XYZ file of C-alpha atoms in Angstrom:
681
model
C 0.019 0.005 0.008
C 1.534 3.290 -1.129
C 1.224 5.882 1.618
C 3.618 8.426 0.171
C 0.787 10.898 -0.615
C -0.677 10.342 2.832
C 2.671 10.973 4.526
C 4.057 13.744 2.307
C 2.450 16.365 4.574
C 1.128 14.553 7.646
C -0.171 17.692 9.355
C -2.356 18.587 6.382
C -3.495 14.969 6.211
C -4.687 15.210 9.810
C -6.423 18.525 9.064
C -8.116 16.970 6.045
C -9.374 13.953 8.021
C -10.731 16.277 10.734
C -12.477 18.385 8.109
C -14.124 15.286 6.622
C -15.452 14.349 10.062
C -16.912 17.795 10.580
C -18.478 17.921 7.111
C -19.957 14.481 7.527
C -21.363 15.528 10.897
C -23.073 18.479 9.206
C -24.440 16.117 6.556
C -25.923 13.850 9.265
C -27.434 16.905 10.904
C -29.321 17.786 7.772
C -30.538 14.222 7.476
C -31.759 14.123 11.076
C -33.544 17.514 10.774
C -35.340 16.334 7.623
C -37.467 13.869 9.608
C -40.953 14.814 10.840
C -41.372 16.390 14.280
C -44.738 15.063 15.362
C -47.844 16.875 16.606
C -48.235 20.295 18.219
C -48.125 18.989 21.772
C -44.880 17.114 21.108
C -43.365 20.246 19.642
C -44.310 22.401 22.597
C -42.548 19.977 24.947
C -39.506 19.715 22.677
C -39.307 23.486 22.386
C -39.412 23.848 26.177
C -36.488 21.389 26.484
C -34.536 23.250 23.722
C -35.147 26.669 25.298
C -34.172 25.488 28.774
C -30.955 23.832 27.501
C -29.997 26.913 25.445
C -30.663 29.274 28.344
C -28.528 27.238 30.713
C -25.633 26.985 28.226
C -25.675 30.761 27.741
C -25.420 31.311 31.496
C -22.708 28.701 31.908
C -20.490 30.022 29.091
C -20.957 33.581 30.231
C -19.400 32.693 33.538
C -16.716 30.547 31.872
C -15.910 33.333 29.374
C -15.170 35.791 32.198
C -12.757 33.311 33.873
C -11.300 32.384 30.486
C -10.541 35.990 29.637
C -8.726 36.463 32.960
C -6.602 33.329 32.356
C -5.939 34.471 28.748
C -4.521 37.795 29.965
C -2.359 36.019 32.575
C -0.938 33.637 29.944
C -0.375 36.512 27.522
C 1.877 38.344 29.934
C 3.538 35.429 31.741
C 4.238 33.380 28.629
C 3.611 34.907 25.195
C 0.763 35.732 22.730
C 1.055 32.325 20.994
C 0.542 30.433 24.234
C -2.469 32.646 25.095
C -3.856 32.051 21.615
C -3.516 28.329 22.070
C -5.549 28.522 25.309
C -8.270 30.511 23.527
C -8.441 28.071 20.594
C -8.754 25.068 22.916
C -11.494 26.669 24.953
C -13.495 27.939 21.938
C -13.302 24.638 19.995
C -14.325 22.640 23.084
C -17.304 24.896 23.618
C -18.311 24.645 19.940
C -18.234 20.821 20.089
C -20.502 20.690 23.095
C -22.907 23.366 21.834
C -23.318 21.768 18.357
C -23.784 18.296 19.806
C -26.342 19.448 22.326
C -28.224 21.535 19.723
C -28.596 18.538 17.450
C -29.572 16.241 20.374
C -32.456 18.479 21.514
C -33.748 18.455 17.958
C -33.295 14.710 17.529
C -35.379 13.711 20.587
C -38.748 14.715 19.168
C -37.966 13.145 15.810
C -36.997 9.930 17.596
C -40.278 9.915 19.455
C -42.145 10.413 16.200
C -40.099 7.653 14.515
C -40.953 5.276 17.355
C -44.552 5.301 16.061
C -43.216 3.385 13.002
C -41.091 0.895 14.889
C -37.900 0.169 16.852
C -35.543 0.118 13.890
C -36.593 3.649 12.695
C -36.331 5.156 16.162
C -32.937 3.460 16.843
C -31.466 4.618 13.540
C -32.552 8.253 14.015
C -31.356 8.379 17.621
C -27.939 7.029 16.693
C -27.582 9.436 13.764
C -28.300 12.300 16.159
C -25.674 10.976 18.558
C -23.171 10.437 15.778
C -23.202 14.196 15.043
C -21.819 14.856 18.529
C -19.194 12.134 18.185
C -17.938 13.250 14.794
C -17.886 16.908 15.834
C -15.888 16.113 18.994
C -13.326 13.961 17.179
C -13.105 16.312 14.177
C -12.798 19.552 16.130
C -10.292 18.048 18.536
C -7.970 16.818 15.818
C -8.430 19.991 13.812
C -7.486 22.208 16.773
C -4.301 20.256 17.541
C -3.165 19.702 13.979
C -4.077 23.217 12.863
C -2.336 24.899 15.744
C 0.684 22.624 15.338
C 0.853 23.706 11.694
C 0.869 27.372 12.755
C 3.633 26.742 15.282
C 5.678 24.845 12.703
C 5.376 27.669 10.189
C 6.543 30.182 12.822
C 9.635 28.066 13.609
C 12.541 29.090 11.397
C 15.181 26.622 12.572
C 15.174 23.408 14.600
C 12.252 21.556 16.119
C 9.114 23.615 16.843
C 8.386 24.643 20.442
C 5.400 22.535 21.496
C 4.832 24.297 24.792
C 1.952 26.475 23.355
C 0.131 23.171 22.619
C -0.061 22.616 26.355
C -2.063 25.802 26.639
C -4.350 24.481 23.884
C -5.071 21.486 26.121
C -5.508 23.722 29.144
C -8.206 25.690 27.292
C -10.076 22.522 26.533
C -9.642 21.315 30.118
C -11.123 24.493 31.565
C -14.265 24.105 29.478
C -14.400 20.404 30.270
C -14.349 20.773 34.057
C -16.985 23.502 33.994
C -19.240 21.643 31.499
C -18.843 18.322 33.315
C -19.444 19.718 36.766
C -21.989 22.377 35.950
C -23.960 20.155 33.596
C -23.681 17.288 36.101
C -25.059 19.438 38.903
C -27.942 20.632 36.745
C -28.973 17.217 35.416
C -28.819 15.340 38.681
C -30.298 17.984 40.973
C -33.237 18.222 38.561
C -33.510 14.405 38.296
C -33.212 13.776 42.051
C -35.543 16.599 43.080
C -38.141 15.686 40.486
C -38.086 11.962 41.374
C -38.213 12.514 45.133
C -41.469 14.502 44.942
C -43.067 12.897 41.865
C -42.282 9.218 42.311
C -41.956 8.936 46.091
C -44.330 11.577 47.530
C -46.981 11.761 44.759
C -46.650 8.278 43.310
C -46.799 9.460 39.678
C -44.678 7.987 36.875
C -41.340 9.311 35.645
C -41.734 12.059 33.028
C -45.330 12.655 34.075
C -46.437 16.078 32.671
C -48.047 16.956 36.003
C -44.585 17.118 37.607
C -43.253 20.709 37.526
C -39.661 19.524 37.462
C -39.885 17.168 34.525
C -38.753 19.635 31.842
C -35.717 20.538 34.007
C -34.922 16.829 34.202
C -35.080 16.432 30.449
C -32.991 19.558 29.914
C -30.372 18.131 32.281
C -29.890 15.046 30.097
C -28.662 17.282 27.332
C -26.458 19.715 29.191
C -24.911 16.969 31.353
C -24.748 13.770 29.338
C -24.330 15.347 25.886
C -22.555 18.734 26.124
C -20.650 17.647 29.257
C -19.426 14.378 27.744
C -18.478 16.182 24.510
C -16.323 18.684 26.355
C -14.775 15.920 28.501
C -13.661 13.726 25.618
C -12.663 16.717 23.432
C -10.271 17.748 26.195
C -8.968 14.206 26.814
C -8.344 13.739 23.098
C -6.493 17.054 22.820
C -4.252 16.665 25.860
C -3.453 13.015 24.956
C -2.369 14.041 21.469
C -0.362 17.016 22.860
C 1.269 15.009 25.609
C 2.235 12.192 23.141
C 3.725 14.758 20.732
C 5.719 16.440 23.485
C 6.901 13.116 24.933
C 7.901 11.967 21.475
C 9.909 15.133 20.866
C 11.650 14.922 24.249
C 12.340 11.162 23.961
C 13.459 11.099 20.313
C 15.133 14.385 19.628
C 15.383 15.539 16.002
C 12.888 12.938 14.789
C 9.906 14.758 13.368
C 8.049 11.495 12.575
C 7.294 10.703 16.185
C 5.793 14.180 16.685
C 3.222 13.787 13.882
C 2.594 10.097 14.510
C -0.172 10.738 17.106
C -1.930 13.095 14.655
C -1.907 10.448 11.948
C -3.276 7.840 14.379
C -6.148 10.246 14.982
C -6.650 10.833 11.277
C -6.932 7.140 10.522
C -9.405 6.460 13.330
C -11.628 9.381 12.385
C -12.145 7.849 8.960
C -12.687 4.381 10.360
C -15.164 5.781 12.874
C -17.196 7.302 10.046
C -17.189 3.933 8.273
C -18.093 2.260 11.575
C -21.279 4.385 11.823
C -22.446 2.872 8.547
C -22.461 -0.610 10.165
C -24.652 0.351 13.115
C -27.736 -1.462 11.972
C -30.405 -3.109 14.121
C -30.474 -6.892 13.664
C -33.461 -8.415 15.450
C -33.873 -6.646 18.765
C -30.272 -6.544 19.940
C -29.825 -2.778 20.370
C -26.453 -3.140 22.157
C -25.246 -5.577 19.539
C -26.010 -3.071 16.754
C -23.931 -0.380 18.526
C -21.041 -2.749 19.208
C -21.072 -3.856 15.583
C -20.131 -0.337 14.480
C -17.389 -0.115 17.154
C -15.981 -3.452 16.124
C -15.749 -2.473 12.451
C -14.099 0.876 13.340
C -11.578 -0.911 15.581
C -10.647 -3.615 13.049
C -10.188 -1.103 10.251
C -8.129 1.113 12.633
C -5.723 -1.738 13.366
C -5.149 -2.279 9.630
C -4.616 1.446 9.153
C -2.201 1.652 12.089
C -0.075 -1.170 10.605
C 0.372 0.440 7.240
C 0.951 3.873 8.792
C 3.543 2.676 11.332
C 5.580 0.501 8.942
C 5.599 3.306 6.355
C 6.601 6.019 8.850
C 9.178 3.851 10.673
C 10.624 1.385 8.134
C 12.983 -1.427 9.070
C 16.051 0.723 8.655
C 14.649 3.391 10.979
C 16.246 3.963 14.415
C 12.776 3.493 15.965
C 11.192 0.009 15.971
C 7.980 0.558 14.041
C 6.448 -2.801 14.966
C 6.824 -2.026 18.663
C 4.862 1.194 18.187
C 2.191 -0.698 16.175
C 1.808 -3.275 18.948
C 1.478 -0.386 21.454
C -1.331 1.066 19.303
C -3.160 -2.218 19.404
C -2.913 -2.199 23.223
C -4.951 0.998 23.260
C -7.772 -0.575 21.209
C -7.732 -3.697 23.359
C -8.064 -1.635 26.518
C -10.984 0.240 24.950
C -12.861 -2.965 24.140
C -12.021 -4.376 27.579
C -13.349 -1.286 29.405
C -16.532 -1.515 27.406
C -17.058 -5.207 28.216
C -16.231 -4.852 31.918
C -18.550 -1.836 32.380
C -21.453 -3.599 30.652
C -20.909 -6.613 32.937
C -21.434 -4.431 35.965
C -24.178 -2.141 34.671
C -26.364 -4.128 32.277
C -29.562 -5.681 33.616
C -28.580 -8.836 31.749
C -25.869 -9.623 34.340
C -25.715 -10.488 38.007
C -24.611 -7.191 39.582
C -27.778 -5.300 38.595
C -29.963 -8.274 39.485
C -28.318 -8.479 42.881
C -29.170 -4.857 43.613
C -32.736 -5.369 42.385
C -33.114 -8.450 44.650
C -31.741 -6.516 47.615
C -34.453 -3.890 47.060
C -37.131 -6.366 48.159
C -35.914 -6.090 51.759
C -35.669 -2.348 51.980
C -34.002 0.962 51.101
C -30.951 0.238 53.243
C -30.147 -3.159 51.681
C -30.491 -1.637 48.208
C -27.958 1.075 49.075
C -25.594 -1.461 50.681
C -25.746 -3.732 47.627
C -25.157 -0.797 45.303
C -22.140 0.379 47.252
C -20.713 -3.104 47.198
C -21.068 -3.312 43.415
C -19.493 0.127 43.000
C -16.418 -0.943 44.993
C -16.084 -4.294 43.316
C -16.271 -2.680 39.886
C -12.849 -1.061 40.304
C -10.678 -4.191 40.307
C -11.064 -5.490 36.707
C -10.591 -2.052 35.024
C -7.506 -1.409 37.167
C -6.055 -4.778 36.225
C -6.800 -4.113 32.584
C -5.194 -0.679 32.604
C -2.190 -2.001 34.526
C -1.664 -4.780 32.034
C -2.007 -2.304 29.173
C 0.578 0.050 30.663
C 2.976 -2.843 31.372
C 2.800 -4.299 27.868
C 2.943 -0.949 26.077
C 5.922 0.185 28.181
C 7.766 -3.045 27.391
C 7.132 -2.581 23.704
C 8.211 1.091 23.368
C 8.820 2.672 26.786
C 6.921 5.777 27.864
C 6.262 6.727 24.277
C 4.599 3.312 23.836
C 2.217 4.194 26.703
C 1.516 7.524 24.974
C 0.809 5.760 21.702
C -1.570 3.336 23.467
C -3.371 6.300 25.023
C -3.645 8.068 21.696
C -4.869 4.911 20.031
C -7.549 4.565 22.716
C -8.640 8.180 22.279
C -8.596 8.005 18.489
C -11.934 6.130 18.582
C -13.596 9.058 20.315
C -15.875 9.715 17.327
C -17.677 6.346 17.422
C -17.560 6.092 21.251
C -19.220 9.503 21.796
C -21.739 8.641 19.091
C -22.753 5.594 21.153
C -22.906 7.727 24.309
C -24.917 10.654 22.862
C -27.500 8.082 21.716
C -28.484 7.829 25.450
C -29.811 11.364 26.225
C -31.669 11.429 22.885
C -33.607 8.230 23.678
C -34.167 9.397 27.271
C -35.725 12.642 26.008
C -37.713 10.791 23.358
C -39.314 8.639 26.072
C -40.046 11.749 28.159
C -41.737 13.451 25.192
C -43.793 10.339 24.494
C -44.922 10.177 28.106
C -45.712 13.919 28.430
C -47.513 14.028 25.105
C -49.678 11.034 26.008
C -48.584 8.993 23.003
C -49.777 5.410 22.576
C -48.244 2.895 25.019
C -46.590 1.066 22.139
C -44.399 4.124 21.605
C -43.127 3.896 25.179
C -42.601 0.187 24.630
C -40.088 1.183 21.990
C -38.477 4.176 23.670
C -38.131 2.430 27.078
C -35.736 -0.344 25.879
C -33.794 2.250 23.895
C -33.520 4.343 27.093
C -32.398 1.341 29.126
C -29.620 0.605 26.650
C -28.802 4.292 26.666
C -28.092 4.083 30.387
C -25.604 1.306 29.776
C -23.945 3.122 26.845
C -23.578 6.233 28.975
C -21.925 4.177 31.688
C -19.676 2.461 29.099
C -18.588 5.812 27.715
C -17.883 7.220 31.174
C -15.674 4.166 31.895
C -13.870 4.700 28.597
C -13.394 8.385 29.476
C -12.041 7.437 32.908
C -9.633 4.826 31.498
C -8.386 7.155 28.790
C -8.078 9.973 31.323
C -5.861 7.775 33.536
C -3.557 7.012 30.590
C -3.590 10.630 29.508
C -2.747 11.796 33.000
C 0.140 9.352 33.167
C 1.489 10.634 29.832
C 1.158 14.195 31.119
C 3.061 13.192 34.255
C 5.797 11.651 32.135
C 5.989 14.877 30.167
C 6.231 16.801 33.456
C 9.218 14.776 34.579
C 10.826 15.114 31.136
C 10.282 18.854 31.344
C 12.126 18.988 34.697
C 15.006 17.102 33.094
C 15.813 19.934 30.682
C 18.249 21.341 33.208
C 20.866 19.598 35.387
C 19.075 20.498 38.637
C 15.791 19.391 37.171
C 17.285 16.013 36.202
C 18.280 15.483 39.789
C 14.752 16.403 40.995
C 12.948 14.158 38.483
C 15.195 11.217 39.088
C 14.672 11.191 42.825
C 10.851 10.937 43.264
C 11.531 8.626 46.185
C 8.980 7.457 48.793
C 11.649 8.120 51.420
C 11.426 11.819 50.589
C 8.897 13.555 52.905
C 8.075 16.111 50.170
C 7.042 13.351 47.779
C 4.976 11.683 50.504
C 3.242 14.946 51.427
C 2.443 15.508 47.749
C 1.040 11.945 47.490
C -1.249 12.450 50.468
C -2.493 15.847 49.262
C -3.020 14.558 45.744
C -4.783 11.445 47.052
C -7.190 13.568 49.047
C -8.149 15.978 46.260
C -10.481 13.628 44.269
C -12.350 12.814 47.472
C -12.691 16.439 48.428
C -13.609 17.486 44.914
C -16.162 14.684 44.691
C -17.639 15.656 48.074
C -18.117 19.264 46.891
C -19.831 17.977 43.784
C -22.168 15.714 45.802
C -22.978 18.558 48.183
C -23.735 20.814 45.216
C -26.289 18.334 43.916
C -27.798 17.982 47.408
C -28.210 21.744 47.792
C -29.607 22.210 44.331
C -31.957 19.240 44.795
C -33.380 20.788 47.917
C -34.209 23.920 45.935
C -35.993 21.950 43.239
C -37.817 19.778 45.767
C -39.193 22.886 47.552
C -40.209 24.419 44.229
C -42.036 21.308 43.023
C -43.767 20.965 46.378
C -44.768 24.611 46.244
C -46.382 24.231 42.821
C -48.263 21.082 43.809
C -49.586 22.930 46.843
C -50.298 26.355 45.347
C -51.436 25.590 41.781
C -54.797 23.926 42.114
C -55.651 21.234 39.631
C -52.171 20.011 38.722
C -52.744 16.465 39.917
C -56.061 16.321 38.073
C -54.371 17.540 34.878
C -56.555 20.685 34.815
C -53.704 23.149 35.440
C -50.297 23.381 33.752
C -47.201 23.482 36.010
C -44.703 26.358 35.750
C -41.921 24.374 34.161
C -39.771 27.435 33.474
C -39.444 28.318 37.109
C -38.046 24.913 37.999
C -35.517 25.170 35.093
C -34.472 28.605 36.229
C -33.936 27.544 39.858
C -31.775 24.580 38.851
C -29.747 26.658 36.408
C -28.930 29.330 38.983
C -28.016 26.720 41.568
C -25.770 24.776 39.183
C -23.881 27.874 38.052
C -23.375 29.052 41.641
C -22.253 25.684 42.952
C -19.808 24.813 40.154
C -17.350 27.692 40.605
C -15.496 26.779 43.840
C -14.830 23.099 42.949
C -13.454 24.040 39.497
C -10.849 26.282 41.105
C -9.288 23.348 43.020
C -7.421 21.656 40.098
C -6.188 25.025 38.841
C -4.921 26.418 42.136
C -3.720 23.226 43.893
C -0.693 22.517 41.634
C 0.339 26.187 41.676
C 0.176 26.401 45.506
C 1.958 23.055 46.102
C 4.515 23.621 43.301
C 5.673 27.016 44.456
C 5.431 26.370 48.191
C 6.767 22.823 48.407
C 8.590 22.439 45.072
C 8.526 20.116 42.036
C 8.988 16.913 44.081
C 5.880 17.539 46.125
C 3.995 18.504 42.995
C 5.066 15.270 41.325
C 3.733 13.344 44.312
C 0.493 15.288 44.139
C 0.014 14.348 40.482
C 0.572 10.641 41.094
C -1.685 10.622 44.211
C -4.530 12.342 42.334
C -4.282 9.882 39.395
C -4.463 6.786 41.643
C -7.312 7.751 43.953
C -9.064 9.702 41.187
C -9.177 6.585 39.032
C -10.668 4.457 41.816
C -13.233 7.054 42.905
C -14.368 7.819 39.356
C -14.812 4.150 38.355
C -16.658 3.218 41.544
C -19.011 6.242 41.319
C -19.882 5.990 37.640
C -20.277 2.202 37.500
C -22.122 1.939 40.780
C -24.542 4.699 39.853
C -25.358 3.115 36.535
C -25.969 -0.241 38.252
C -28.417 1.399 40.706
C -30.234 3.086 37.810
C -30.615 -0.143 35.749
C -31.704 -2.090 38.848
C -34.591 0.385 39.132
C -35.415 -0.104 35.443
C -35.185 -3.901 35.848
C -37.830 -3.744 38.535
C -39.992 -1.409 36.467
C -40.086 -4.053 33.739
C -42.104 -6.228 36.105
C -39.520 -8.004 38.274
C -39.982 -8.181 42.084
C -43.408 -6.586 41.923
C -42.826 -3.982 39.199
C -43.677 -0.278 39.389
C -45.218 0.918 42.640
C -44.027 -2.080 44.658
C -41.983 -1.884 47.823
C -38.919 -3.073 45.894
C -39.459 -0.318 43.400
C -39.638 2.319 46.116
C -36.328 1.032 47.477
C -34.829 1.049 43.977
C -35.842 4.669 43.465
C -33.961 5.505 46.665
C -30.822 3.723 45.401
C -31.156 5.434 42.018
C -31.388 8.795 43.840
C -28.092 8.071 45.631
C -26.504 6.824 42.440
C -27.540 9.741 40.283
C -24.929 12.314 41.545
C -22.458 9.454 41.722
C -22.616 8.527 38.030
C -23.471 11.814 36.420
C -21.832 14.518 38.539
C -19.002 13.653 40.892
C -17.606 10.610 39.093
C -17.350 11.982 35.587
C -16.129 15.386 36.794
C -13.098 13.763 38.402
C -11.799 12.944 34.852
C -11.130 16.535 33.843
C -10.096 17.376 37.390
C -7.034 15.062 37.389
C -6.128 16.157 33.854
C -6.306 19.831 34.750
C -3.977 19.173 37.716
C -1.417 17.506 35.433
C -1.636 20.053 32.599
C -1.260 23.044 35.009
C 1.750 21.331 36.507
C 3.256 20.851 33.039
C 2.717 24.522 32.241
C 4.401 25.794 35.394
C 7.224 23.184 35.354
C 9.777 25.566 33.721
C 9.298 28.023 36.577
C 9.946 25.352 39.246
C 13.423 24.293 38.106
């Protein structure tokens, strides 16, 4: 296979692949929007969801813009205009990815509900197409931002290797948006969900998404701002910083070898094309919804392996100083870890397996036993992913050292397009079911949207596990880049080579870093609790003061509930997001680079465990509730169901707020440390 044209200008090749992804995403958008929207009542509900989501995003990004401008000015004067520009590009592109994905999702939900009238296959296809827009936009914009900015830096460099430090600022910009979007969106979606369920399901005994519940629109809005826009920003940032860290590590490890710098970009280019092809193979065969989604992922992965082989052998031939086959094997490790994380997460979160059934069975004896069973599952779910990641790191390192680990991480992230497509399918089907319920559509429509929604819960959990695993590898690569950055001077070499557990500074850093994910997660949980109390009080007020709601004679004030949740989420997200930005600066300048190195390692280790246990356990609680609602252990309204609702309430902020927000948190810690490393030597 002749790859000379492909490799003649690798940066432009990556830009071209990214552009294809974006253009194809826009094409899918036009296809989705061409489908019918249903009746007037469905449209009024959909419009309310869209308006609420748009209003929240405007508020969120107004706050983020103010903070972003302050950081831009600081970077401009401390570093240089190019670094500040990189920060701005990363932030803007990340915001665009989330906004476009969410905008398409809130327009796909009503069309999916309408398509459900025709059958499962039509609704599934439309929901996945809507989700694929988010995935292709995230992958395309992430690769475009890195490769485009790298091209600019390369053109500005007159002699020698280009300075890649401004790329770190690009990742920092994406990270800032990610932590705000993940945390703010997570607080919004789960406070609305918890508050709405506590009053509606438990106190009033009405179904989920019942139009009589004043908080139901806020709940549906939350699915989009949290699970769609939040996930988009999270994986955009992880993709960018993984690519940047791999490029920097390649340049530091193999000086004067430009091929290793562009290699991560070309891995991304190949997988973007294979992800597009993979979406063509997502077709429903029988009633296996999960099987249809995995079919597309399998095709994308197999084609990516073939592409990686031809790319690596062409870029690093036998006479090259770098062993190309070792890098190729490292790239396969990343894909294997991806498939493994997907399989392990489904094992713990799908209602087809024992963990979910155990929680459901425990619900028959009370609320307490449900919570105990769920906590046990959440803790057990950490072992297999940790063993998988450890094996992946060990094998990749033995193949190609630290750069092999970086290649494995980039390979894992290169499938972001198809993975996010599978994830964004979830909030679309969730909203479609809500619209069907609120609009009073025929029960057969809910019989189609409900199984799609249940699978969507599993796909969201799978994607969160993928995000966590990739975040761990990305953070390790960033840490390796941090140590390499310290080694640029003689004193720095001594510091980086003596990260010893016998050094009290290293131990202090480890303890502080280990505590940060717990403290950060606690603040996120408290934020959901406070915001939930506000929505509970508002929903109770409306039920009490607006006569005729329960009889369906009066319309609830949905907008007030949305407004209350939005204000609470914006207020509560600010303090936690400052932690990963300020902590490395304070520790680095007060205690030095050794303590900061310990902090980074401590945060990666505990952050990985906390994030996996929260996201997997929360999803298992949720699907245990849905398993009972399908008729097991007494079905809806039974004592077991009431206990399962309590467990789901506990699990909601676990899986959709605190757990996922730890991903960007540990990456922000590492990327800020990498940025300030030159000042610590």
